[in-house]
């Protein structure tokens, strides 16, 4: 996630000038349930906000005066806040203009332990990078909300995090079938399969290519459980750490390959997982 990219901020400042010149009376006022993904300083008093709006997709907007101590936005624009937003949106403008925000639930917990803090950072980073702007993502919104609820209520973040990663890869269309070899159609049964980050699919031992990552039968069963059950039903499960790490590393490889960027939170997650082990 480009939290402080100079080029992006420069473009945002140019768009902010356009927003300031725009007459709000000539722009439609919209309201939507939303989850804040990122908040960055803009100028001396404003904030640049990236948020996932239910039914509208990911949007970016300017919250004027949001950095003032007595701002009408208060603390509602903190990352991973579940809010209702009112904003002006004008055709052919990249940035919306935030008017009002009402907090529904704050998932960010300053008192959370290190592993949960990193998990929340990771969810925000992947969501910011993966959801395209202005493309409705209802299933993505519901997924994000479910995972944030689970992370807020569970002491162990690894299963909700794995649930999020697997479903994000699945919804993006990047998850291969894990039941049989994509080349010879041989069923894997109790044998490991081999997976890569491209679209070739999962392969058996005989068909595999050099450099492919191995997925054990236990990891495949865990993936099948996650995809077939709601997160609330999985809440009491405590899968073996090696299974979650094996599947998580494959999913992170896929995400980084298709996003064409390294995830800032990946190394931090590895450190947190090693500490937890």
GROMACS .gro file of C-alpha atoms in nm:
model
  277
    1UNK     CA    1   0.000   0.000   0.000
    2UNK     CA    2   0.145   0.334  -0.101
    3UNK     CA    3   0.078   0.517   0.224
    4UNK     CA    4   0.309   0.811   0.142
    5UNK     CA    5   0.368   0.805  -0.233
    6UNK     CA    6   0.472   1.156  -0.333
    7UNK     CA    7   0.332   1.132  -0.682
    8UNK     CA    8  -0.009   1.025  -0.555
    9UNK     CA    9  -0.017   1.305  -0.301
   10UNK     CA   10   0.082   1.558  -0.565
   11UNK     CA   11  -0.206   1.449  -0.785
   12UNK     CA   12  -0.436   1.454  -0.484
   13UNK     CA   13  -0.341   1.816  -0.408
   14UNK     CA   14  -0.426   1.915  -0.765
   15UNK     CA   15  -0.763   1.742  -0.733
   16UNK     CA   16  -0.817   1.907  -0.395
   17UNK     CA   17  -0.787   2.246  -0.563
   18UNK     CA   18  -1.053   2.136  -0.810
   19UNK     CA   19  -1.276   2.020  -0.523
   20UNK     CA   20  -1.238   2.355  -0.348
   21UNK     CA   21  -1.338   2.542  -0.662
   22UNK     CA   22  -1.641   2.316  -0.714
   23UNK     CA   23  -1.979   2.433  -0.593
   24UNK     CA   24  -2.129   2.162  -0.364
   25UNK     CA   25  -2.476   2.274  -0.468
   26UNK     CA   26  -2.403   2.148  -0.818
   27UNK     CA   27  -2.285   1.807  -0.701
   28UNK     CA   28  -2.517   1.526  -0.584
   29UNK     CA   29  -2.496   1.443  -0.213
   30UNK     CA   30  -2.462   1.067  -0.166
   31UNK     CA   31  -2.459   0.858   0.149
   32UNK     CA   32  -2.326   0.508   0.196
   33UNK     CA   33  -2.215   0.258   0.454
   34UNK     CA   34  -1.837   0.238   0.426
   35UNK     CA   35  -1.517   0.100   0.577
   36UNK     CA   36  -1.220   0.336   0.596
   37UNK     CA   37  -0.910   0.177   0.443
   38UNK     CA   38  -0.654   0.456   0.466
   39UNK     CA   39  -0.627   0.811   0.595
   40UNK     CA   40  -0.335   1.035   0.500
   41UNK     CA   41  -0.257   1.401   0.580
   42UNK     CA   42  -0.326   1.643   0.297
   43UNK     CA   43  -0.206   1.998   0.328
   44UNK     CA   44  -0.217   2.164   0.668
   45UNK     CA   45  -0.567   2.076   0.778
   46UNK     CA   46  -0.722   1.816   0.547
   47UNK     CA   47  -0.714   1.439   0.505
   48UNK     CA   48  -0.712   1.218   0.198
   49UNK     CA   49  -0.940   0.922   0.271
   50UNK     CA   50  -0.962   0.591   0.087
   51UNK     CA   51  -1.274   0.391   0.170
   52UNK     CA   52  -1.478   0.095   0.050
   53UNK     CA   53  -1.837   0.212   0.004
   54UNK     CA   54  -2.108  -0.051   0.004
   55UNK     CA   55  -2.260  -0.073  -0.342
   56UNK     CA   56  -2.016   0.182  -0.489
   57UNK     CA   57  -1.673   0.024  -0.452
   58UNK     CA   58  -1.349   0.187  -0.341
   59UNK     CA   59  -1.348   0.564  -0.350
   60UNK     CA   60  -1.106   0.836  -0.248
   61UNK     CA   61  -1.213   1.166  -0.105
   62UNK     CA   62  -1.104   1.483   0.069
   63UNK     CA   63  -1.217   1.556   0.424
   64UNK     CA   64  -1.162   1.929   0.462
   65UNK     CA   65  -1.054   2.039   0.807
   66UNK     CA   66  -1.041   1.680   0.934
   67UNK     CA   67  -0.707   1.739   1.109
   68UNK     CA   68  -0.841   2.021   1.322
   69UNK     CA   69  -0.897   1.923   1.687
   70UNK     CA   70  -1.261   2.035   1.668
   71UNK     CA   71  -1.330   1.888   1.326
   72UNK     CA   72  -1.687   1.772   1.263
   73UNK     CA   73  -1.542   1.435   1.157
   74UNK     CA   74  -1.393   1.368   1.500
   75UNK     CA   75  -1.226   1.025   1.511
   76UNK     CA   76  -1.465   0.866   1.261
   77UNK     CA   77  -1.214   0.858   0.974
   78UNK     CA   78  -0.956   0.636   1.141
   79UNK     CA   79  -0.850   0.329   0.936
   80UNK     CA   80  -1.085   0.031   0.959
   81UNK     CA   81  -1.371   0.231   1.104
   82UNK     CA   82  -1.715   0.116   0.993
   83UNK     CA   83  -1.905   0.436   0.919
   84UNK     CA   84  -2.186   0.600   0.731
   85UNK     CA   85  -2.049   0.866   0.500
   86UNK     CA   86  -2.215   1.157   0.326
   87UNK     CA   87  -2.019   1.296   0.033
   88UNK     CA   88  -2.044   1.497  -0.285
   89UNK     CA   89  -1.949   1.324  -0.608
   90UNK     CA   90  -1.913   1.501  -0.937
   91UNK     CA   91  -1.874   1.330  -1.274
   92UNK     CA   92  -1.522   1.315  -1.417
   93UNK     CA   93  -1.363   1.391  -1.079
   94UNK     CA   94  -1.140   1.131  -0.916
   95UNK     CA   95  -1.191   1.259  -0.562
   96UNK     CA   96  -1.521   1.291  -0.380
   97UNK     CA   97  -1.573   1.560  -0.117
   98UNK     CA   98  -1.665   1.426   0.226
   99UNK     CA   99  -1.937   1.618   0.405
  100UNK     CA  100  -2.020   1.417   0.718
  101UNK     CA  101  -1.931   1.090   0.886
  102UNK     CA  102  -2.111   0.887   1.151
  103UNK     CA  103  -1.927   0.608   1.334
  104UNK     CA  104  -2.098   0.268   1.339
  105UNK     CA  105  -1.814   0.061   1.482
  106UNK     CA  106  -1.440   0.108   1.529
  107UNK     CA  107  -1.245  -0.210   1.457
  108UNK     CA  108  -0.906  -0.054   1.517
  109UNK     CA  109  -0.796  -0.131   1.872
  110UNK     CA  110  -0.494   0.058   2.009
  111UNK     CA  111  -0.469  -0.198   2.290
  112UNK     CA  112  -0.459  -0.500   2.054
  113UNK     CA  113  -0.157  -0.728   2.070
  114UNK     CA  114   0.112  -0.718   1.803
  115UNK     CA  115  -0.021  -1.008   1.593
  116UNK     CA  116  -0.372  -0.863   1.571
  117UNK     CA  117  -0.235  -0.517   1.494
  118UNK     CA  118  -0.033  -0.655   1.202
  119UNK     CA  119  -0.334  -0.856   1.084
  120UNK     CA  120  -0.546  -0.539   1.073
  121UNK     CA  121  -0.273  -0.353   0.885
  122UNK     CA  122  -0.257  -0.640   0.636
  123UNK     CA  123  -0.632  -0.645   0.576
  124UNK     CA  124  -0.627  -0.271   0.509
  125UNK     CA  125  -0.327  -0.298   0.276
  126UNK     CA  126  -0.465  -0.583   0.065
  127UNK     CA  127  -0.809  -0.420   0.042
  128UNK     CA  128  -0.659  -0.088  -0.065
  129UNK     CA  129  -0.452  -0.251  -0.337
  130UNK     CA  130  -0.698  -0.510  -0.463
  131UNK     CA  131  -1.034  -0.335  -0.481
  132UNK     CA  132  -1.045  -0.123  -0.800
  133UNK     CA  133  -1.181   0.229  -0.779
  134UNK     CA  134  -1.551   0.285  -0.846
  135UNK     CA  135  -1.634  -0.080  -0.910
  136UNK     CA  136  -1.911  -0.216  -0.683
  137UNK     CA  137  -1.782  -0.497  -0.460
  138UNK     CA  138  -2.070  -0.612  -0.241
  139UNK     CA  139  -1.918  -0.954  -0.169
  140UNK     CA  140  -1.587  -0.789  -0.095
  141UNK     CA  141  -1.751  -0.546   0.147
  142UNK     CA  142  -1.929  -0.827   0.333
  143UNK     CA  143  -1.606  -1.029   0.346
  144UNK     CA  144  -1.410  -0.736   0.485
  145UNK     CA  145  -1.674  -0.664   0.749
  146UNK     CA  146  -1.695  -1.029   0.862
  147UNK     CA  147  -1.319  -1.058   0.893
  148UNK     CA  148  -1.287  -0.732   1.088
  149UNK     CA  149  -1.554  -0.853   1.331
  150UNK     CA  150  -1.366  -1.180   1.379
  151UNK     CA  151  -1.030  -1.006   1.428
  152UNK     CA  152  -1.186  -0.777   1.689
  153UNK     CA  153  -1.335  -1.066   1.887
  154UNK     CA  154  -1.064  -1.334   1.864
  155UNK     CA  155  -0.732  -1.343   2.043
  156UNK     CA  156  -0.577  -1.556   1.766
  157UNK     CA  157  -0.588  -1.368   1.433
  158UNK     CA  158  -0.444  -1.633   1.203
  159UNK     CA  159  -0.758  -1.818   1.096
  160UNK     CA  160  -0.963  -1.501   1.020
  161UNK     CA  161  -0.661  -1.367   0.833
  162UNK     CA  162  -0.629  -1.686   0.630
  163UNK     CA  163  -1.004  -1.676   0.560
  164UNK     CA  164  -0.964  -1.321   0.427
  165UNK     CA  165  -0.664  -1.405   0.207
  166UNK     CA  166  -0.820  -1.718   0.061
  167UNK     CA  167  -1.150  -1.550  -0.021
  168UNK     CA  168  -0.981  -1.242  -0.168
  169UNK     CA  169  -0.781  -1.466  -0.403
  170UNK     CA  170  -1.096  -1.666  -0.482
  171UNK     CA  171  -1.308  -1.357  -0.555
  172UNK     CA  172  -1.033  -1.218  -0.779
  173UNK     CA  173  -1.040  -1.540  -0.984
  174UNK     CA  174  -0.683  -1.642  -0.903
  175UNK     CA  175  -0.746  -1.960  -0.701
  176UNK     CA  176  -0.696  -2.284  -0.897
  177UNK     CA  177  -0.891  -2.604  -0.840
  178UNK     CA  178  -0.708  -2.802  -0.573
  179UNK     CA  179  -0.872  -3.144  -0.618
  180UNK     CA  180  -0.697  -3.277  -0.929
  181UNK     CA  181  -0.401  -3.213  -1.157
  182UNK     CA  182  -0.474  -2.944  -1.412
  183UNK     CA  183  -0.260  -3.124  -1.672
  184UNK     CA  184  -0.329  -3.499  -1.644
  185UNK     CA  185  -0.659  -3.472  -1.446
  186UNK     CA  186  -0.530  -3.717  -1.186
  187UNK     CA  187  -0.699  -3.679  -0.846
  188UNK     CA  188  -0.457  -3.579  -0.571
  189UNK     CA  189  -0.629  -3.786  -0.297
  190UNK     CA  190  -0.382  -3.802  -0.006
  191UNK     CA  191  -0.082  -3.682  -0.205
  192UNK     CA  192   0.057  -3.329  -0.200
  193UNK     CA  193  -0.004  -3.100  -0.496
  194UNK     CA  194   0.218  -2.831  -0.643
  195UNK     CA  195   0.105  -2.476  -0.711
  196UNK     CA  196   0.249  -2.164  -0.867
  197UNK     CA  197   0.144  -1.803  -0.896
  198UNK     CA  198   0.049  -1.820  -1.264
  199UNK     CA  199  -0.271  -1.956  -1.418
  200UNK     CA  200  -0.141  -2.307  -1.489
  201UNK     CA  201  -0.331  -2.446  -1.189
  202UNK     CA  202  -0.236  -2.715  -0.938
  203UNK     CA  203  -0.019  -3.003  -1.065
  204UNK     CA  204   0.069  -3.350  -0.939
  205UNK     CA  205   0.418  -3.473  -0.859
  206UNK     CA  206   0.473  -3.606  -1.213
  207UNK     CA  207   0.351  -3.292  -1.391
  208UNK     CA  208   0.494  -3.027  -1.162
  209UNK     CA  209   0.731  -2.756  -1.277
  210UNK     CA  210   1.051  -2.646  -1.104
  211UNK     CA  211   0.998  -2.380  -0.840
  212UNK     CA  212   0.636  -2.463  -0.763
  213UNK     CA  213   0.523  -2.450  -0.400
  214UNK     CA  214   0.397  -2.768  -0.232
  215UNK     CA  215   0.054  -2.785  -0.068
  216UNK     CA  216  -0.001  -3.078   0.165
  217UNK     CA  217  -0.332  -3.269   0.183
  218UNK     CA  218  -0.388  -3.107   0.524
  219UNK     CA  219  -0.354  -2.758   0.374
  220UNK     CA  220  -0.594  -2.845   0.093
  221UNK     CA  221  -0.848  -2.977   0.344
  222UNK     CA  222  -0.815  -2.655   0.542
  223UNK     CA  223  -0.877  -2.451   0.226
  224UNK     CA  224  -1.185  -2.660   0.149
  225UNK     CA  225  -1.318  -2.607   0.503
  226UNK     CA  226  -1.270  -2.232   0.479
  227UNK     CA  227  -1.446  -2.210   0.143
  228UNK     CA  228  -1.741  -2.425   0.252
  229UNK     CA  229  -1.818  -2.284   0.598
  230UNK     CA  230  -1.898  -1.939   0.736
  231UNK     CA  231  -1.631  -1.774   0.944
  232UNK     CA  232  -1.850  -1.786   1.254
  233UNK     CA  233  -1.860  -2.166   1.234
  234UNK     CA  234  -1.482  -2.179   1.201
  235UNK     CA  235  -1.438  -1.947   1.498
  236UNK     CA  236  -1.351  -2.223   1.746
  237UNK     CA  237  -1.111  -2.404   1.513
  238UNK     CA  238  -0.741  -2.398   1.596
  239UNK     CA  239  -0.565  -2.547   1.291
  240UNK     CA  240  -0.203  -2.650   1.311
  241UNK     CA  241   0.034  -2.355   1.264
  242UNK     CA  242   0.225  -2.535   0.988
  243UNK     CA  243  -0.096  -2.579   0.784
  244UNK     CA  244  -0.192  -2.214   0.812
  245UNK     CA  245   0.163  -2.098   0.731
  246UNK     CA  246   0.189  -2.322   0.423
  247UNK     CA  247  -0.142  -2.204   0.281
  248UNK     CA  248  -0.085  -1.842   0.383
  249UNK     CA  249   0.254  -1.824   0.209
  250UNK     CA  250   0.106  -1.958  -0.114
  251UNK     CA  251  -0.180  -1.707  -0.105
  252UNK     CA  252   0.061  -1.421  -0.036
  253UNK     CA  253   0.272  -1.531  -0.334
  254UNK     CA  254  -0.039  -1.517  -0.553
  255UNK     CA  255  -0.142  -1.175  -0.424
  256UNK     CA  256   0.202  -1.023  -0.473
  257UNK     CA  257   0.234  -1.171  -0.821
  258UNK     CA  258  -0.095  -1.029  -0.946
  259UNK     CA  259  -0.062  -0.698  -0.763
  260UNK     CA  260   0.291  -0.669  -0.904
  261UNK     CA  261   0.416  -0.538  -0.571
  262UNK     CA  262   0.555  -0.663  -0.244
  263UNK     CA  263   0.315  -0.641   0.048
  264UNK     CA  264   0.461  -0.424   0.322
  265UNK     CA  265   0.291  -0.631   0.592
  266UNK     CA  266   0.416  -0.971   0.474
  267UNK     CA  267   0.748  -0.963   0.656
  268UNK     CA  268   0.578  -0.826   0.967
  269UNK     CA  269   0.330  -1.116   0.958
  270UNK     CA  270   0.613  -1.366   0.932
  271UNK     CA  271   0.776  -1.212   1.239
  272UNK     CA  272   0.449  -1.214   1.433
  273UNK     CA  273   0.378  -1.576   1.337
  274UNK     CA  274   0.727  -1.682   1.441
  275UNK     CA  275   0.680  -1.513   1.778
  276UNK     CA  276   0.343  -1.686   1.826
  277UNK     CA  277   0.476  -2.029   1.733
   0.00000   0.00000   0.00000
